[in-house]
Amino acid sequence: MYTRKMTENIEAIVSIHWERRLFDSLIPLPDGTSYNAYLVKGSDKTALIDSTDPDLRDELLTPLKGVGKIDYLVSQHSEQDHSGLLPELLELYPEAKLLCSKKAEDLLITHLAIPRERLQVVEDGESISLGDLTLKFIYAPWVHWPETMVTYVPEERCLFSCDLFGSHLATTDLFAVDKARVYEAAKRYYAEIMMPFRKIIQKNMEKLAEYPVSFIAPSHGPVYAEPEFILEAYRDWISGKVKNEVVLPYISMHGSTAKMVKYLTEALVREGVTVYPFDLTVTDIGKLAISLVDAATLIVATPTVHVGPHPAVHYAATLANMLHPKVKYGAILASYGWGSKAIEQLSAQIPSLKIEVLGTILQKGLPSAETYAELDKLAAAVANAHRNDPDVLK
Ligand code: FEO
């Protein structure tokens, strides 16, 4: 790879990981990803912000050969996709200091075996001069780990935003030009990585609002030369508002649950509610996460396997609980042959979600006329709850 100018004094070195399909052994990456490092060249000193994933070391080290001296390495985030190459960089640049937040100090030592004497902790709000450019460090915890910080260069109105505002998107575009594509990737990324920290992101965004930006340069995906695009998207995603939507993940083994799901979907549509059913045998879990960003209601449907819910539904419920979406209402549908604790077990799995349960339906064998009547009642209850809730966008 090579360096690419963002401004006269800032260059991006983007390691594009075209073929990566899984992040943290958990998150699907249908569009690959990238790890962005940034060179900031002041009149006196040069800093490199973040590094790259060790799997792509040459993507960073090759372009750095032409750069010469680096005075500061900046670790905004200790996770290995950005800091994994720091041990090698510290050997290559023996004079360089590694700047990090207070909480990162321990993480960099314990996770990457960085020698303590190479680290220089910067305080929240501290500035370091590169000559005609300044690096101002702003602590922004939990975007994505507790130690994360962002870096602002006031002379360029550039915010290096760490994982915040990123997207898992392998592209040769330095800037976010294909907005529809970037929006989808950024929303997927938000859903899978940032959504659990929604409340703290609100605080971080309030804190960052005082800094005027012409560029937002995240650690993954394209740079935003029109920052309002991603700021507006985040304001929407982290707001307290939800949409008149139901997310309906399900599994069916012998057809009973599928019949209930199909009937309920149609009943909800008749009530004016948008529904996203997900057959978990074929679902990209990232699509399910995206749908949870906005939905007002989550309804989970499962057959019974050895008394409890199907393992795939178990997993989806655990994931929903972990991602902490802003859903406000819920319901559970379960079918069984001769005995079931599926509803009790699923209810116990989602304690993080502060939802009002609008109904549970436990069906033995095929759905009957009474079952369909219950599903009609549930659809009406969902529509009614959405209609009467001022937080549900109409
Ligand atoms: Fe991109 Fe949390 O690492």
PDB file of N, CA and C and ligand atoms in Angstrom, residues 23-24 33-35 77-83 143-145 147-148 162-164 168 189 193-194 219-220, ligand 1:
ATOM      1  N   PHE A  23     -14.968 -10.800  12.769  1.00  0.00           N
ATOM      2  CA  PHE A  23     -14.220  -9.931  13.682  1.00  0.00           C
ATOM      3  C   PHE A  23     -14.471 -10.398  15.105  1.00  0.00           C
ATOM      4  N   ASP A  24     -13.431 -10.391  15.913  1.00  0.00           N
ATOM      5  CA  ASP A  24     -13.540 -10.858  17.301  1.00  0.00           C
ATOM      6  C   ASP A  24     -14.151 -12.263  17.364  1.00  0.00           C
ATOM      7  N   THR A  33     -12.982  -5.328   5.904  1.00  0.00           N
ATOM      8  CA  THR A  33     -12.788  -4.162   6.760  1.00  0.00           C
ATOM      9  C   THR A  33     -11.477  -3.480   6.400  1.00  0.00           C
ATOM     10  N   SER A  34     -11.165  -2.418   7.115  1.00  0.00           N
ATOM     11  CA  SER A  34      -9.854  -1.775   6.944  1.00  0.00           C
ATOM     12  C   SER A  34      -9.400  -1.303   8.317  1.00  0.00           C
ATOM     13  N   TYR A  35      -8.083  -1.123   8.454  1.00  0.00           N
ATOM     14  CA  TYR A  35      -7.502  -0.567   9.680  1.00  0.00           C
ATOM     15  C   TYR A  35      -6.744   0.680   9.246  1.00  0.00           C
ATOM     16  N   HIS A  77      -6.479   3.178  21.058  1.00  0.00           N
ATOM     17  CA  HIS A  77      -7.267   2.012  21.452  1.00  0.00           C
ATOM     18  C   HIS A  77      -6.321   0.813  21.481  1.00  0.00           C
ATOM     19  N   SER A  78      -6.386   0.050  22.563  1.00  0.00           N
ATOM     20  CA  SER A  78      -5.414  -1.046  22.742  1.00  0.00           C
ATOM     21  C   SER A  78      -5.763  -2.301  21.959  1.00  0.00           C
ATOM     22  N   GLU A  79      -6.969  -2.390  21.420  1.00  0.00           N
ATOM     23  CA  GLU A  79      -7.333  -3.633  20.738  1.00  0.00           C
ATOM     24  C   GLU A  79      -6.343  -3.905  19.605  1.00  0.00           C
ATOM     25  N   GLN A  80      -6.113  -5.203  19.371  1.00  0.00           N
ATOM     26  CA  GLN A  80      -4.996  -5.610  18.518  1.00  0.00           C
ATOM     27  C   GLN A  80      -5.126  -5.161  17.064  1.00  0.00           C
ATOM     28  N   ASP A  81      -6.332  -4.889  16.591  1.00  0.00           N
ATOM     29  CA  ASP A  81      -6.460  -4.447  15.190  1.00  0.00           C
ATOM     30  C   ASP A  81      -5.873  -3.047  14.981  1.00  0.00           C
ATOM     31  N   HIS A  82      -5.638  -2.318  16.066  1.00  0.00           N
ATOM     32  CA  HIS A  82      -5.021  -0.983  15.936  1.00  0.00           C
ATOM     33  C   HIS A  82      -3.672  -0.889  16.633  1.00  0.00           C
ATOM     34  N   SER A  83      -3.494  -1.705  17.651  1.00  0.00           N
ATOM     35  CA  SER A  83      -2.254  -1.614  18.432  1.00  0.00           C
ATOM     36  C   SER A  83      -1.358  -2.834  18.262  1.00  0.00           C
ATOM     37  N   VAL A 143     -15.635   3.496  23.475  1.00  0.00           N
ATOM     38  CA  VAL A 143     -15.876   3.438  22.021  1.00  0.00           C
ATOM     39  C   VAL A 143     -14.710   2.680  21.363  1.00  0.00           C
ATOM     40  N   HIS A 144     -14.311   1.585  21.879  1.00  0.00           N
ATOM     41  CA  HIS A 144     -15.115   0.452  22.210  1.00  0.00           C
ATOM     42  C   HIS A 144     -14.732  -0.211  23.535  1.00  0.00           C
ATOM     43  N   TRP A 145     -13.570   0.114  24.033  1.00  0.00           N
ATOM     44  CA  TRP A 145     -13.108  -0.405  25.315  1.00  0.00           C
ATOM     45  C   TRP A 145     -13.047   0.775  26.299  1.00  0.00           C
ATOM     46  N   GLU A 147     -10.634   2.264  27.643  1.00  0.00           N
ATOM     47  CA  GLU A 147      -9.464   3.149  27.560  1.00  0.00           C
ATOM     48  C   GLU A 147      -9.475   4.050  26.324  1.00  0.00           C
ATOM     49  N   THR A 148     -10.490   3.950  25.481  1.00  0.00           N
ATOM     50  CA  THR A 148     -10.422   4.622  24.182  1.00  0.00           C
ATOM     51  C   THR A 148     -10.364   6.146  24.322  1.00  0.00           C
ATOM     52  N   CYS A 162     -11.023   7.120  16.403  1.00  0.00           N
ATOM     53  CA  CYS A 162     -10.842   5.777  16.948  1.00  0.00           C
ATOM     54  C   CYS A 162     -11.918   4.852  16.343  1.00  0.00           C
ATOM     55  N   ASP A 163     -12.430   3.892  17.097  1.00  0.00           N
ATOM     56  CA  ASP A 163     -13.480   3.005  16.557  1.00  0.00           C
ATOM     57  C   ASP A 163     -14.800   3.762  16.314  1.00  0.00           C
ATOM     58  N   LEU A 164     -15.003   4.843  17.046  1.00  0.00           N
ATOM     59  CA  LEU A 164     -16.267   5.588  16.921  1.00  0.00           C
ATOM     60  C   LEU A 164     -16.457   6.087  15.482  1.00  0.00           C
ATOM     61  N   HIS A 168     -17.090  -1.294   8.973  1.00  0.00           N
ATOM     62  CA  HIS A 168     -16.327  -2.427   8.454  1.00  0.00           C
ATOM     63  C   HIS A 168     -16.601  -2.501   6.956  1.00  0.00           C
ATOM     64  N   TYR A 189     -21.959  -1.726  11.740  1.00  0.00           N
ATOM     65  CA  TYR A 189     -20.846  -1.579  12.688  1.00  0.00           C
ATOM     66  C   TYR A 189     -21.360  -1.009  14.014  1.00  0.00           C
ATOM     67  N   ILE A 193     -21.118  -3.205  17.410  1.00  0.00           N
ATOM     68  CA  ILE A 193     -20.005  -2.811  18.289  1.00  0.00           C
ATOM     69  C   ILE A 193     -20.380  -1.674  19.234  1.00  0.00           C
ATOM     70  N   MET A 194     -21.057  -0.675  18.736  1.00  0.00           N
ATOM     71  CA  MET A 194     -21.295   0.535  19.529  1.00  0.00           C
ATOM     72  C   MET A 194     -22.621   0.536  20.294  1.00  0.00           C
ATOM     73  N   SER A 219     -11.020   4.722  12.680  1.00  0.00           N
ATOM     74  CA  SER A 219      -9.996   3.682  12.575  1.00  0.00           C
ATOM     75  C   SER A 219     -10.384   2.557  11.622  1.00  0.00           C
ATOM     76  N   HIS A 220     -11.658   2.520  11.222  1.00  0.00           N
ATOM     77  CA  HIS A 220     -12.111   1.536  10.228  1.00  0.00           C
ATOM     78  C   HIS A 220     -12.954   2.263   9.186  1.00  0.00           C
TER      79      HIS A 220
HETATM   80 FE1  FEO B   1     -11.251  -1.616  15.861  1.00  0.00          FE
HETATM   81 FE2  FEO B   1     -12.142  -2.095  19.037  1.00  0.00          FE
HETATM   82  O1  FEO B   1     -11.030  -2.266  17.571  1.00  0.00           O
END
